[in-house]
PDB file of C-alpha atoms in Angstrom:
ATOM      1  CA  UNK K 188       0.476   0.175   0.036  1.00  0.00           C
ATOM      2  CA  UNK K 189       2.881   2.758   0.985  1.00  0.00           C
ATOM      3  CA  UNK K 190       4.141   1.842  -2.353  1.00  0.00           C
ATOM      4  CA  UNK K 191       1.355   2.435  -4.344  1.00  0.00           C
ATOM      5  CA  UNK K 192       1.042   5.666  -2.476  1.00  0.00           C
ATOM      6  CA  UNK K 193       4.474   7.036  -3.164  1.00  0.00           C
ATOM      7  CA  UNK K 194       3.662   6.205  -6.963  1.00  0.00           C
ATOM      8  CA  UNK K 195       0.748   9.024  -7.333  1.00  0.00           C
ATOM      9  CA  UNK K 196       2.080  11.182 -10.116  1.00  0.00           C
ATOM     10  CA  UNK K 197      -0.891  12.578 -12.046  1.00  0.00           C
ATOM     11  CA  UNK K 198      -4.655  12.750 -12.401  1.00  0.00           C
ATOM     12  CA  UNK K 199      -7.192  12.576 -14.944  1.00  0.00           C
ATOM     13  CA  UNK K 200      -9.867  15.217 -15.045  1.00  0.00           C
ATOM     14  CA  UNK K 201     -13.097  13.641 -16.199  1.00  0.00           C
ATOM     15  CA  UNK K 202     -14.520  16.795 -17.214  1.00  0.00           C
ATOM     16  CA  UNK K 203     -18.142  16.867 -18.500  1.00  0.00           C
ATOM     17  CA  UNK K 204     -18.390  13.490 -20.597  1.00  0.00           C
ATOM     18  CA  UNK K 205     -20.795  14.608 -22.898  1.00  0.00           C
ATOM     19  CA  UNK K 206     -19.200  13.161 -26.029  1.00  0.00           C
ATOM     20  CA  UNK K 207     -16.418  14.764 -28.624  1.00  0.00           C
ATOM     21  CA  UNK K 208     -19.450  16.841 -30.684  1.00  0.00           C
ATOM     22  CA  UNK K 209     -20.543  18.434 -27.921  1.00  0.00           C
ATOM     23  CA  UNK K 210     -17.075  19.056 -26.830  1.00  0.00           C
ATOM     24  CA  UNK K 211     -16.174  20.481 -30.039  1.00  0.00           C
ATOM     25  CA  UNK K 212     -18.754  23.083 -29.574  1.00  0.00           C
ATOM     26  CA  UNK K 213     -18.214  23.896 -25.501  1.00  0.00           C
ATOM     27  CA  UNK K 214     -14.446  24.281 -26.739  1.00  0.00           C
ATOM     28  CA  UNK K 215     -15.316  27.039 -29.590  1.00  0.00           C
ATOM     29  CA  UNK K 216     -18.107  28.730 -26.749  1.00  0.00           C
ATOM     30  CA  UNK K 217     -15.727  28.379 -23.698  1.00  0.00           C
ATOM     31  CA  UNK K 218     -13.121  29.770 -25.852  1.00  0.00           C
ATOM     32  CA  UNK K 219     -14.634  32.967 -26.563  1.00  0.00           C
ATOM     33  CA  UNK K 220     -16.348  33.323 -23.038  1.00  0.00           C
ATOM     34  CA  UNK K 221     -12.471  33.115 -22.310  1.00  0.00           C
ATOM     35  CA  UNK K 222     -11.317  35.948 -24.809  1.00  0.00           C
ATOM     36  CA  UNK K 223     -14.501  38.270 -23.576  1.00  0.00           C
ATOM     37  CA  UNK K 224     -13.512  37.690 -20.006  1.00  0.00           C
ATOM     38  CA  UNK K 225      -9.969  38.831 -20.633  1.00  0.00           C
ATOM     39  CA  UNK K 226     -11.118  41.781 -22.899  1.00  0.00           C
ATOM     40  CA  UNK K 227     -13.932  42.914 -20.442  1.00  0.00           C
ATOM     41  CA  UNK K 228     -11.196  42.922 -17.358  1.00  0.00           C
ATOM     42  CA  UNK K 229      -8.401  44.222 -19.533  1.00  0.00           C
ATOM     43  CA  UNK K 230     -10.806  47.377 -20.646  1.00  0.00           C
ATOM     44  CA  UNK K 231     -11.603  47.952 -17.001  1.00  0.00           C
ATOM     45  CA  UNK K 232      -7.983  48.031 -16.171  1.00  0.00           C
ATOM     46  CA  UNK K 233      -7.295  50.048 -18.859  1.00  0.00           C
ATOM     47  CA  UNK K 234      -9.984  52.955 -18.378  1.00  0.00           C
ATOM     48  CA  UNK K 235      -8.927  53.023 -14.776  1.00  0.00           C
ATOM     49  CA  UNK K 236      -5.215  53.455 -15.473  1.00  0.00           C
ATOM     50  CA  UNK K 237      -5.645  55.997 -18.019  1.00  0.00           C
ATOM     51  CA  UNK K 238      -8.739  57.876 -16.348  1.00  0.00           C
ATOM     52  CA  UNK K 239      -7.157  60.487 -13.894  1.00  0.00           C
ATOM     53  CA  UNK K 240     -11.193  60.615 -12.251  1.00  0.00           C
ATOM     54  CA  UNK K 241     -11.293  57.050 -11.976  1.00  0.00           C
ATOM     55  CA  UNK K 242      -8.026  57.302  -9.505  1.00  0.00           C
ATOM     56  CA  UNK K 243     -10.070  56.763  -6.426  1.00  0.00           C
ATOM     57  CA  UNK K 244     -10.072  53.946  -3.483  1.00  0.00           C
ATOM     58  CA  UNK K 245     -13.138  52.873  -5.033  1.00  0.00           C
ATOM     59  CA  UNK K 246     -11.397  52.141  -8.357  1.00  0.00           C
ATOM     60  CA  UNK K 247      -8.344  51.010  -6.821  1.00  0.00           C
ATOM     61  CA  UNK K 248     -10.348  47.886  -5.234  1.00  0.00           C
ATOM     62  CA  UNK K 249     -12.072  47.445  -8.553  1.00  0.00           C
ATOM     63  CA  UNK K 250      -8.600  47.116 -10.474  1.00  0.00           C
ATOM     64  CA  UNK K 251      -7.399  44.125  -7.657  1.00  0.00           C
ATOM     65  CA  UNK K 252     -11.037  42.583  -8.189  1.00  0.00           C
ATOM     66  CA  UNK K 253     -10.470  42.689 -12.238  1.00  0.00           C
ATOM     67  CA  UNK K 254      -7.183  40.794 -11.287  1.00  0.00           C
ATOM     68  CA  UNK K 255      -8.829  38.273  -9.758  1.00  0.00           C
ATOM     69  CA  UNK K 256     -11.044  37.478 -12.525  1.00  0.00           C
ATOM     70  CA  UNK K 257      -8.553  37.602 -14.962  1.00  0.00           C
ATOM     71  CA  UNK K 258      -6.418  34.918 -12.714  1.00  0.00           C
ATOM     72  CA  UNK K 259      -9.626  32.492 -12.081  1.00  0.00           C
ATOM     73  CA  UNK K 260     -10.117  32.130 -15.737  1.00  0.00           C
ATOM     74  CA  UNK K 261      -6.239  32.008 -16.458  1.00  0.00           C
ATOM     75  CA  UNK K 262      -5.958  29.518 -13.581  1.00  0.00           C
ATOM     76  CA  UNK K 263      -8.742  26.742 -14.525  1.00  0.00           C
ATOM     77  CA  UNK K 264     -10.093  27.938 -18.115  1.00  0.00           C
ATOM     78  CA  UNK K 265      -7.128  26.743 -20.186  1.00  0.00           C
ATOM     79  CA  UNK K 266      -6.898  23.287 -18.339  1.00  0.00           C
ATOM     80  CA  UNK K 267     -10.224  22.745 -19.379  1.00  0.00           C
ATOM     81  CA  UNK K 268      -9.890  23.632 -22.656  1.00  0.00           C
ATOM     82  CA  UNK K 269      -7.489  21.082 -23.218  1.00  0.00           C
ATOM     83  CA  UNK K 270      -9.548  18.475 -21.716  1.00  0.00           C
ATOM     84  CA  UNK K 271     -12.455  19.111 -23.775  1.00  0.00           C
ATOM     85  CA  UNK K 272      -9.899  18.187 -26.724  1.00  0.00           C
ATOM     86  CA  UNK K 273      -8.418  15.541 -25.110  1.00  0.00           C
ATOM     87  CA  UNK K 274     -10.158  13.963 -22.432  1.00  0.00           C
ATOM     88  CA  UNK K 275      -7.395  11.552 -21.747  1.00  0.00           C
ATOM     89  CA  UNK K 276      -4.217  14.006 -20.855  1.00  0.00           C
ATOM     90  CA  UNK K 277      -3.303  14.033 -17.576  1.00  0.00           C
ATOM     91  CA  UNK K 278      -2.254  16.723 -14.986  1.00  0.00           C
ATOM     92  CA  UNK K 279       0.650  16.257 -12.500  1.00  0.00           C
ATOM     93  CA  UNK K 280      -0.062  15.962  -8.686  1.00  0.00           C
ATOM     94  CA  UNK K 281       2.108  18.983  -8.429  1.00  0.00           C
ATOM     95  CA  UNK K 282      -0.121  20.980 -11.166  1.00  0.00           C
ATOM     96  CA  UNK K 283      -3.176  19.793  -9.581  1.00  0.00           C
ATOM     97  CA  UNK K 284      -2.142  21.077  -6.173  1.00  0.00           C
ATOM     98  CA  UNK K 285      -0.975  24.242  -7.745  1.00  0.00           C
ATOM     99  CA  UNK K 286      -4.167  25.051  -9.543  1.00  0.00           C
ATOM    100  CA  UNK K 287      -6.367  23.982  -6.109  1.00  0.00           C
ATOM    101  CA  UNK K 288      -4.055  26.717  -4.343  1.00  0.00           C
ATOM    102  CA  UNK K 289      -4.432  29.339  -6.687  1.00  0.00           C
ATOM    103  CA  UNK K 290      -8.133  28.614  -7.251  1.00  0.00           C
ATOM    104  CA  UNK K 291      -8.645  28.880  -3.317  1.00  0.00           C
ATOM    105  CA  UNK K 292      -6.106  31.904  -3.143  1.00  0.00           C
ATOM    106  CA  UNK K 293      -8.451  33.828  -5.458  1.00  0.00           C
ATOM    107  CA  UNK K 294     -11.467  33.172  -4.110  1.00  0.00           C
ATOM    108  CA  UNK K 295     -10.630  34.235  -1.039  1.00  0.00           C
ATOM    109  CA  UNK K 296      -9.437  37.247  -2.159  1.00  0.00           C
ATOM    110  CA  UNK K 297     -12.048  37.929  -3.829  1.00  0.00           C
ATOM    111  CA  UNK K 298     -14.378  37.420  -0.716  1.00  0.00           C
ATOM    112  CA  UNK K 299     -12.240  40.277   0.880  1.00  0.00           C
ATOM    113  CA  UNK K 300     -12.110  42.732  -1.595  1.00  0.00           C
ATOM    114  CA  UNK K 301     -15.922  42.674  -1.862  1.00  0.00           C
ATOM    115  CA  UNK K 302     -16.098  43.037   2.049  1.00  0.00           C
ATOM    116  CA  UNK K 303     -13.532  45.755   1.467  1.00  0.00           C
ATOM    117  CA  UNK K 304     -15.540  47.593  -1.642  1.00  0.00           C
ATOM    118  CA  UNK K 305     -18.647  47.600   0.342  1.00  0.00           C
ATOM    119  CA  UNK K 306     -16.978  49.517   3.654  1.00  0.00           C
ATOM    120  CA  UNK K 307     -15.707  51.706   0.717  1.00  0.00           C
ATOM    121  CA  UNK K 308     -19.351  52.564  -0.227  1.00  0.00           C
ATOM    122  CA  UNK K 309     -20.342  52.672   3.536  1.00  0.00           C
ATOM    123  CA  UNK K 310     -17.990  55.462   4.236  1.00  0.00           C
ATOM    124  CA  UNK K 311     -18.575  57.324   1.089  1.00  0.00           C
ATOM    125  CA  UNK K 312     -22.006  57.365   1.151  1.00  0.00           C
ATOM    126  CA  UNK K 313     -22.595  57.240   5.092  1.00  0.00           C
ATOM    127  CA  UNK K 314     -19.790  59.382   6.362  1.00  0.00           C
ATOM    128  CA  UNK K 315     -18.882  61.745   3.196  1.00  0.00           C
ATOM    129  CA  UNK K 316     -16.960  64.337   5.429  1.00  0.00           C
ATOM    130  CA  UNK K 317     -14.800  61.484   6.622  1.00  0.00           C
ATOM    131  CA  UNK K 318     -14.084  59.208   3.632  1.00  0.00           C
ATOM    132  CA  UNK K 319     -10.541  60.897   2.217  1.00  0.00           C
ATOM    133  CA  UNK K 320      -9.431  60.296   5.759  1.00  0.00           C
ATOM    134  CA  UNK K 321     -10.841  57.213   6.512  1.00  0.00           C
ATOM    135  CA  UNK K 322     -10.144  55.844   3.150  1.00  0.00           C
ATOM    136  CA  UNK K 323      -6.531  56.941   2.582  1.00  0.00           C
ATOM    137  CA  UNK K 324      -4.457  55.708  -0.088  1.00  0.00           C
ATOM    138  CA  UNK K 325      -2.301  54.089   2.446  1.00  0.00           C
ATOM    139  CA  UNK K 326      -5.257  52.596   4.037  1.00  0.00           C
ATOM    140  CA  UNK K 327      -6.421  50.810   0.647  1.00  0.00           C
ATOM    141  CA  UNK K 328      -2.878  49.757   0.113  1.00  0.00           C
ATOM    142  CA  UNK K 329      -2.579  47.889   3.266  1.00  0.00           C
ATOM    143  CA  UNK K 330      -5.988  46.456   2.583  1.00  0.00           C
ATOM    144  CA  UNK K 331      -5.099  45.209  -0.374  1.00  0.00           C
ATOM    145  CA  UNK K 332      -1.941  43.570   0.575  1.00  0.00           C
ATOM    146  CA  UNK K 333      -3.745  41.761   3.705  1.00  0.00           C
ATOM    147  CA  UNK K 334      -6.527  41.240   1.692  1.00  0.00           C
ATOM    148  CA  UNK K 335      -4.254  38.895  -0.527  1.00  0.00           C
ATOM    149  CA  UNK K 336      -1.834  37.926   1.803  1.00  0.00           C
ATOM    150  CA  UNK K 337      -4.930  36.379   4.130  1.00  0.00           C
ATOM    151  CA  UNK K 338      -6.029  34.805   1.094  1.00  0.00           C
ATOM    152  CA  UNK K 339      -2.917  32.782   0.318  1.00  0.00           C
ATOM    153  CA  UNK K 340      -1.678  31.713   3.635  1.00  0.00           C
ATOM    154  CA  UNK K 341      -5.554  30.240   3.901  1.00  0.00           C
ATOM    155  CA  UNK K 342      -5.207  28.536   1.059  1.00  0.00           C
ATOM    156  CA  UNK K 343      -1.344  27.112   2.075  1.00  0.00           C
ATOM    157  CA  UNK K 344      -3.359  25.512   4.893  1.00  0.00           C
ATOM    158  CA  UNK K 345      -5.674  23.765   2.842  1.00  0.00           C
ATOM    159  CA  UNK K 346      -2.849  22.415   0.455  1.00  0.00           C
ATOM    160  CA  UNK K 347      -0.296  21.923   3.355  1.00  0.00           C
ATOM    161  CA  UNK K 348      -3.510  19.449   4.885  1.00  0.00           C
ATOM    162  CA  UNK K 349      -4.103  17.782   1.555  1.00  0.00           C
ATOM    163  CA  UNK K 350       0.088  17.014   1.065  1.00  0.00           C
ATOM    164  CA  UNK K 351      -0.338  14.693   4.428  1.00  0.00           C
ATOM    165  CA  UNK K 352      -3.039  12.552   2.790  1.00  0.00           C
ATOM    166  CA  UNK K 353      -2.105   9.107   0.367  1.00  0.00           C
ATOM    167  CA  UNK K 354      -3.490   8.728  -2.583  1.00  0.00           C
ATOM    168  CA  UNK K 355      -3.754   5.036  -3.897  1.00  0.00           C
ATOM    169  CA  UNK K 356      -6.307   5.104  -6.557  1.00  0.00           C
ATOM    170  CA  UNK K 357      -8.446   5.811  -8.758  1.00  0.00           C
ATOM    171  CA  UNK K 358      -6.446   9.004 -10.148  1.00  0.00           C
ATOM    172  CA  UNK K 359      -9.677  10.136 -11.833  1.00  0.00           C
ATOM    173  CA  UNK K 360     -11.163  13.707 -10.505  1.00  0.00           C
ATOM    174  CA  UNK K 361     -15.063  13.748 -11.358  1.00  0.00           C
ATOM    175  CA  UNK K 362     -14.479  17.430 -12.584  1.00  0.00           C
ATOM    176  CA  UNK K 363     -13.255  20.182 -14.913  1.00  0.00           C
ATOM    177  CA  UNK K 364     -10.367  21.266 -12.655  1.00  0.00           C
ATOM    178  CA  UNK K 365      -8.878  20.100  -9.277  1.00  0.00           C
ATOM    179  CA  UNK K 366     -11.575  21.271  -6.931  1.00  0.00           C
ATOM    180  CA  UNK K 367     -10.480  20.732  -3.166  1.00  0.00           C
ATOM    181  CA  UNK K 368     -13.546  18.676  -2.555  1.00  0.00           C
ATOM    182  CA  UNK K 369     -13.074  16.479  -5.372  1.00  0.00           C
ATOM    183  CA  UNK K 370      -9.597  15.591  -4.621  1.00  0.00           C
ATOM    184  CA  UNK K 371     -10.003  14.835  -1.262  1.00  0.00           C
ATOM    185  CA  UNK K 372     -12.309  12.003  -2.271  1.00  0.00           C
ATOM    186  CA  UNK K 373      -9.805  10.469  -4.230  1.00  0.00           C
ATOM    187  CA  UNK K 374      -7.688  10.197  -0.807  1.00  0.00           C
ATOM    188  CA  UNK K 375      -7.380   6.777   0.703  1.00  0.00           C
ATOM    189  CA  UNK K 376      -7.463   7.842   4.585  1.00  0.00           C
ATOM    190  CA  UNK K 377      -9.400  10.323   6.826  1.00  0.00           C
ATOM    191  CA  UNK K 378     -10.399  13.708   5.644  1.00  0.00           C
ATOM    192  CA  UNK K 379     -12.209  14.694   8.390  1.00  0.00           C
ATOM    193  CA  UNK K 380      -9.688  17.334   9.404  1.00  0.00           C
ATOM    194  CA  UNK K 381      -9.605  18.552   6.239  1.00  0.00           C
ATOM    195  CA  UNK K 382     -13.228  18.900   5.969  1.00  0.00           C
ATOM    196  CA  UNK K 383     -13.476  20.623   9.486  1.00  0.00           C
ATOM    197  CA  UNK K 384     -10.945  23.382   8.297  1.00  0.00           C
ATOM    198  CA  UNK K 385     -12.998  23.776   4.849  1.00  0.00           C
ATOM    199  CA  UNK K 386     -15.894  24.321   7.097  1.00  0.00           C
ATOM    200  CA  UNK K 387     -14.454  26.666   9.544  1.00  0.00           C
ATOM    201  CA  UNK K 388     -12.514  28.503   6.503  1.00  0.00           C
ATOM    202  CA  UNK K 389     -16.488  28.649   4.848  1.00  0.00           C
ATOM    203  CA  UNK K 390     -17.416  30.330   8.014  1.00  0.00           C
ATOM    204  CA  UNK K 391     -14.633  32.503   8.068  1.00  0.00           C
ATOM    205  CA  UNK K 392     -14.319  33.696   4.316  1.00  0.00           C
ATOM    206  CA  UNK K 393     -18.113  33.408   3.170  1.00  0.00           C
ATOM    207  CA  UNK K 394     -20.608  33.553   5.819  1.00  0.00           C
ATOM    208  CA  UNK K 395     -18.501  36.606   7.816  1.00  0.00           C
ATOM    209  CA  UNK K 396     -17.997  38.433   4.955  1.00  0.00           C
ATOM    210  CA  UNK K 397     -21.676  38.401   3.832  1.00  0.00           C
ATOM    211  CA  UNK K 398     -23.077  39.454   6.979  1.00  0.00           C
ATOM    212  CA  UNK K 399     -20.561  42.651   7.286  1.00  0.00           C
ATOM    213  CA  UNK K 400     -21.737  43.425   3.394  1.00  0.00           C
ATOM    214  CA  UNK K 401     -25.390  42.950   4.607  1.00  0.00           C
ATOM    215  CA  UNK K 402     -25.140  45.256   7.490  1.00  0.00           C
ATOM    216  CA  UNK K 403     -23.287  47.880   5.541  1.00  0.00           C
ATOM    217  CA  UNK K 404     -25.894  47.828   2.324  1.00  0.00           C
ATOM    218  CA  UNK K 405     -28.367  48.180   5.463  1.00  0.00           C
ATOM    219  CA  UNK K 406     -26.832  51.645   6.084  1.00  0.00           C
ATOM    220  CA  UNK K 407     -26.166  52.354   2.779  1.00  0.00           C
ATOM    221  CA  UNK K 408     -29.859  52.246   1.756  1.00  0.00           C
ATOM    222  CA  UNK K 409     -31.049  53.703   4.796  1.00  0.00           C
ATOM    223  CA  UNK K 410     -28.569  56.932   4.003  1.00  0.00           C
ATOM    224  CA  UNK K 411     -29.506  57.304   0.136  1.00  0.00           C
ATOM    225  CA  UNK K 412     -33.103  57.333   1.363  1.00  0.00           C
ATOM    226  CA  UNK K 413     -32.544  60.529   3.055  1.00  0.00           C
ATOM    227  CA  UNK K 414     -30.683  62.087   0.356  1.00  0.00           C
ATOM    228  CA  UNK K 415     -32.619  65.077  -0.540  1.00  0.00           C
ATOM    229  CA  UNK K 416     -31.305  65.702  -4.415  1.00  0.00           C
ATOM    230  CA  UNK K 417     -32.371  63.403  -6.711  1.00  0.00           C
ATOM    231  CA  UNK K 418     -29.375  63.589  -8.814  1.00  0.00           C
ATOM    232  CA  UNK K 419     -27.385  62.221  -5.695  1.00  0.00           C
ATOM    233  CA  UNK K 420     -29.656  59.513  -5.008  1.00  0.00           C
ATOM    234  CA  UNK K 421     -29.189  58.590  -8.802  1.00  0.00           C
ATOM    235  CA  UNK K 422     -25.492  58.460  -8.449  1.00  0.00           C
ATOM    236  CA  UNK K 423     -25.258  56.463  -5.048  1.00  0.00           C
ATOM    237  CA  UNK K 424     -27.920  54.084  -6.313  1.00  0.00           C
ATOM    238  CA  UNK K 425     -26.038  53.752  -9.660  1.00  0.00           C
ATOM    239  CA  UNK K 426     -22.219  52.727  -7.958  1.00  0.00           C
ATOM    240  CA  UNK K 427     -23.570  50.688  -5.136  1.00  0.00           C
ATOM    241  CA  UNK K 428     -26.334  48.415  -7.859  1.00  0.00           C
ATOM    242  CA  UNK K 429     -23.342  47.390  -9.698  1.00  0.00           C
ATOM    243  CA  UNK K 430     -21.615  46.266  -6.591  1.00  0.00           C
ATOM    244  CA  UNK K 431     -24.254  44.541  -5.082  1.00  0.00           C
ATOM    245  CA  UNK K 432     -25.243  42.716  -8.439  1.00  0.00           C
ATOM    246  CA  UNK K 433     -21.461  41.129  -8.255  1.00  0.00           C
ATOM    247  CA  UNK K 434     -21.998  40.285  -4.293  1.00  0.00           C
ATOM    248  CA  UNK K 435     -24.782  38.970  -5.231  1.00  0.00           C
ATOM    249  CA  UNK K 436     -23.486  36.442  -7.986  1.00  0.00           C
ATOM    250  CA  UNK K 437     -20.253  35.725  -5.826  1.00  0.00           C
ATOM    251  CA  UNK K 438     -22.035  34.860  -2.368  1.00  0.00           C
ATOM    252  CA  UNK K 439     -24.669  33.024  -3.786  1.00  0.00           C
ATOM    253  CA  UNK K 440     -22.826  30.829  -6.010  1.00  0.00           C
ATOM    254  CA  UNK K 441     -20.192  30.350  -2.994  1.00  0.00           C
ATOM    255  CA  UNK K 442     -23.437  29.239  -0.543  1.00  0.00           C
ATOM    256  CA  UNK K 443     -25.044  26.723  -2.922  1.00  0.00           C
ATOM    257  CA  UNK K 444     -21.468  25.050  -3.165  1.00  0.00           C
ATOM    258  CA  UNK K 445     -20.464  25.110  -0.256  1.00  0.00           C
ATOM    259  CA  UNK K 446     -23.046  25.323   2.093  1.00  0.00           C
ATOM    260  CA  UNK K 447     -26.442  24.244   0.913  1.00  0.00           C
ATOM    261  CA  UNK K 448     -27.866  20.586   0.927  1.00  0.00           C
ATOM    262  CA  UNK K 449     -26.058  18.079  -1.391  1.00  0.00           C
ATOM    263  CA  UNK K 450     -28.830  17.020  -4.333  1.00  0.00           C
ATOM    264  CA  UNK K 451     -28.730  13.443  -5.811  1.00  0.00           C
ATOM    265  CA  UNK K 452     -26.474  14.204  -8.279  1.00  0.00           C
ATOM    266  CA  UNK K 453     -24.211  16.367  -6.252  1.00  0.00           C
ATOM    267  CA  UNK K 454     -20.798  16.217  -8.402  1.00  0.00           C
ATOM    268  CA  UNK K 455     -22.647  17.056 -11.963  1.00  0.00           C
ATOM    269  CA  UNK K 456     -24.343  19.777  -9.681  1.00  0.00           C
ATOM    270  CA  UNK K 457     -21.097  21.276  -8.744  1.00  0.00           C
ATOM    271  CA  UNK K 458     -19.757  21.427 -11.997  1.00  0.00           C
ATOM    272  CA  UNK K 459     -22.371  23.672 -13.022  1.00  0.00           C
ATOM    273  CA  UNK K 460     -22.069  25.845 -10.394  1.00  0.00           C
ATOM    274  CA  UNK K 461     -18.177  25.946 -10.725  1.00  0.00           C
ATOM    275  CA  UNK K 462     -18.529  26.761 -13.958  1.00  0.00           C
ATOM    276  CA  UNK K 463     -20.672  29.856 -12.996  1.00  0.00           C
ATOM    277  CA  UNK K 464     -18.264  30.437 -10.158  1.00  0.00           C
ATOM    278  CA  UNK K 465     -14.817  30.389 -11.598  1.00  0.00           C
ATOM    279  CA  UNK K 466     -15.986  31.417 -15.565  1.00  0.00           C
ATOM    280  CA  UNK K 467     -19.343  33.051 -15.862  1.00  0.00           C
ATOM    281  CA  UNK K 468     -18.664  35.358 -12.979  1.00  0.00           C
ATOM    282  CA  UNK K 469     -15.479  36.837 -14.190  1.00  0.00           C
ATOM    283  CA  UNK K 470     -16.985  37.863 -17.318  1.00  0.00           C
ATOM    284  CA  UNK K 471     -20.072  38.944 -16.257  1.00  0.00           C
ATOM    285  CA  UNK K 472     -18.213  41.413 -13.769  1.00  0.00           C
ATOM    286  CA  UNK K 473     -16.656  44.130 -15.963  1.00  0.00           C
ATOM    287  CA  UNK K 474     -20.314  43.849 -17.747  1.00  0.00           C
ATOM    288  CA  UNK K 475     -21.873  44.764 -14.608  1.00  0.00           C
ATOM    289  CA  UNK K 476     -19.559  47.678 -13.964  1.00  0.00           C
ATOM    290  CA  UNK K 477     -19.767  48.810 -17.359  1.00  0.00           C
ATOM    291  CA  UNK K 478     -23.622  49.031 -17.939  1.00  0.00           C
ATOM    292  CA  UNK K 479     -24.623  49.998 -14.470  1.00  0.00           C
ATOM    293  CA  UNK K 480     -21.589  52.276 -13.422  1.00  0.00           C
ATOM    294  CA  UNK K 481     -22.091  55.934 -14.456  1.00  0.00           C
ATOM    295  CA  UNK K 482     -18.451  56.574 -13.855  1.00  0.00           C
ATOM    296  CA  UNK K 483     -17.333  53.609 -16.061  1.00  0.00           C
ATOM    297  CA  UNK K 484     -19.674  54.231 -18.767  1.00  0.00           C
ATOM    298  CA  UNK K 485     -18.441  58.248 -18.849  1.00  0.00           C
ATOM    299  CA  UNK K 486     -14.627  56.951 -18.709  1.00  0.00           C
ATOM    300  CA  UNK K 487     -15.186  54.355 -21.729  1.00  0.00           C
ATOM    301  CA  UNK K 488     -17.011  57.415 -23.981  1.00  0.00           C
ATOM    302  CA  UNK K 489     -14.185  59.774 -23.096  1.00  0.00           C
ATOM    303  CA  UNK K 490     -11.730  56.631 -24.331  1.00  0.00           C
ATOM    304  CA  UNK K 491     -13.633  56.248 -27.413  1.00  0.00           C
ATOM    305  CA  UNK K 492     -13.966  60.275 -28.184  1.00  0.00           C
ATOM    306  CA  UNK K 493     -10.336  60.413 -27.866  1.00  0.00           C
ATOM    307  CA  UNK K 494      -9.347  57.815 -29.790  1.00  0.00           C
ATOM    308  CA  UNK K 495     -11.850  59.129 -32.490  1.00  0.00           C
ATOM    309  CA  UNK K 496     -10.355  62.447 -32.298  1.00  0.00           C
ATOM    310  CA  UNK K 497      -6.667  61.263 -32.707  1.00  0.00           C
TER     311      UNK K 497
END
């Protein structure tokens, strides 16, 4: 048994298992979505970098969110596209754990960034006179660094706990990427410690931030309703509604995946949910911010006008 345990060098990702024709169709469709994700988030980053009016703490945090979304896609989609054309192509053990680590890092970082963005909106609307003092560039930089650091350390804990487990077959992961719960199912040892740590992390990184976001937006909504100016109320709703859409998509899918009761076909359900979580969310986020945010739409118009006059 010990010899088998030390021979694990690769896994097979089973993916969707829908047949060659459908796989080719999905390859083309997902390739387009992948390109849209990179372009959309790249445009958001470019607009914020080029337009001085967007050099504010809110858009500084949005830049980090766009980077996370690009990283999400680059971490999972290329391997998924390869598997659609060649389902038997393996992924190395080290590559699999690296993919798991990066996915968890980006997921944790996005949770923390969304909390910070909700706090930024809370200060901007509920305490506007103190906004510059509270959300200084030093504070924003510190919050961003702490988000990435905490997220990477928490992901490292999960991976370290996986490394202590023996894997003695089968080596087929019923997923399109190395998702942590799917990897743990292949371990031939007790994974209760891993499950407890995952549950504790979910409470800390999903429920905790979600509660903070809900409290922040309860205060924000109350403050918006007290605004006398119709233009001021419209602008506040514009910037907050886009963030609320992103929060709803992210936390809603995360809670369903990790905290909702399992269905009769949990693995197939999880594939669809993770597809939405790690693929469609990053593609939709820049679309939401460009359509729902007046300042981003204004920056895009100015960039297009400048290009046409050049």
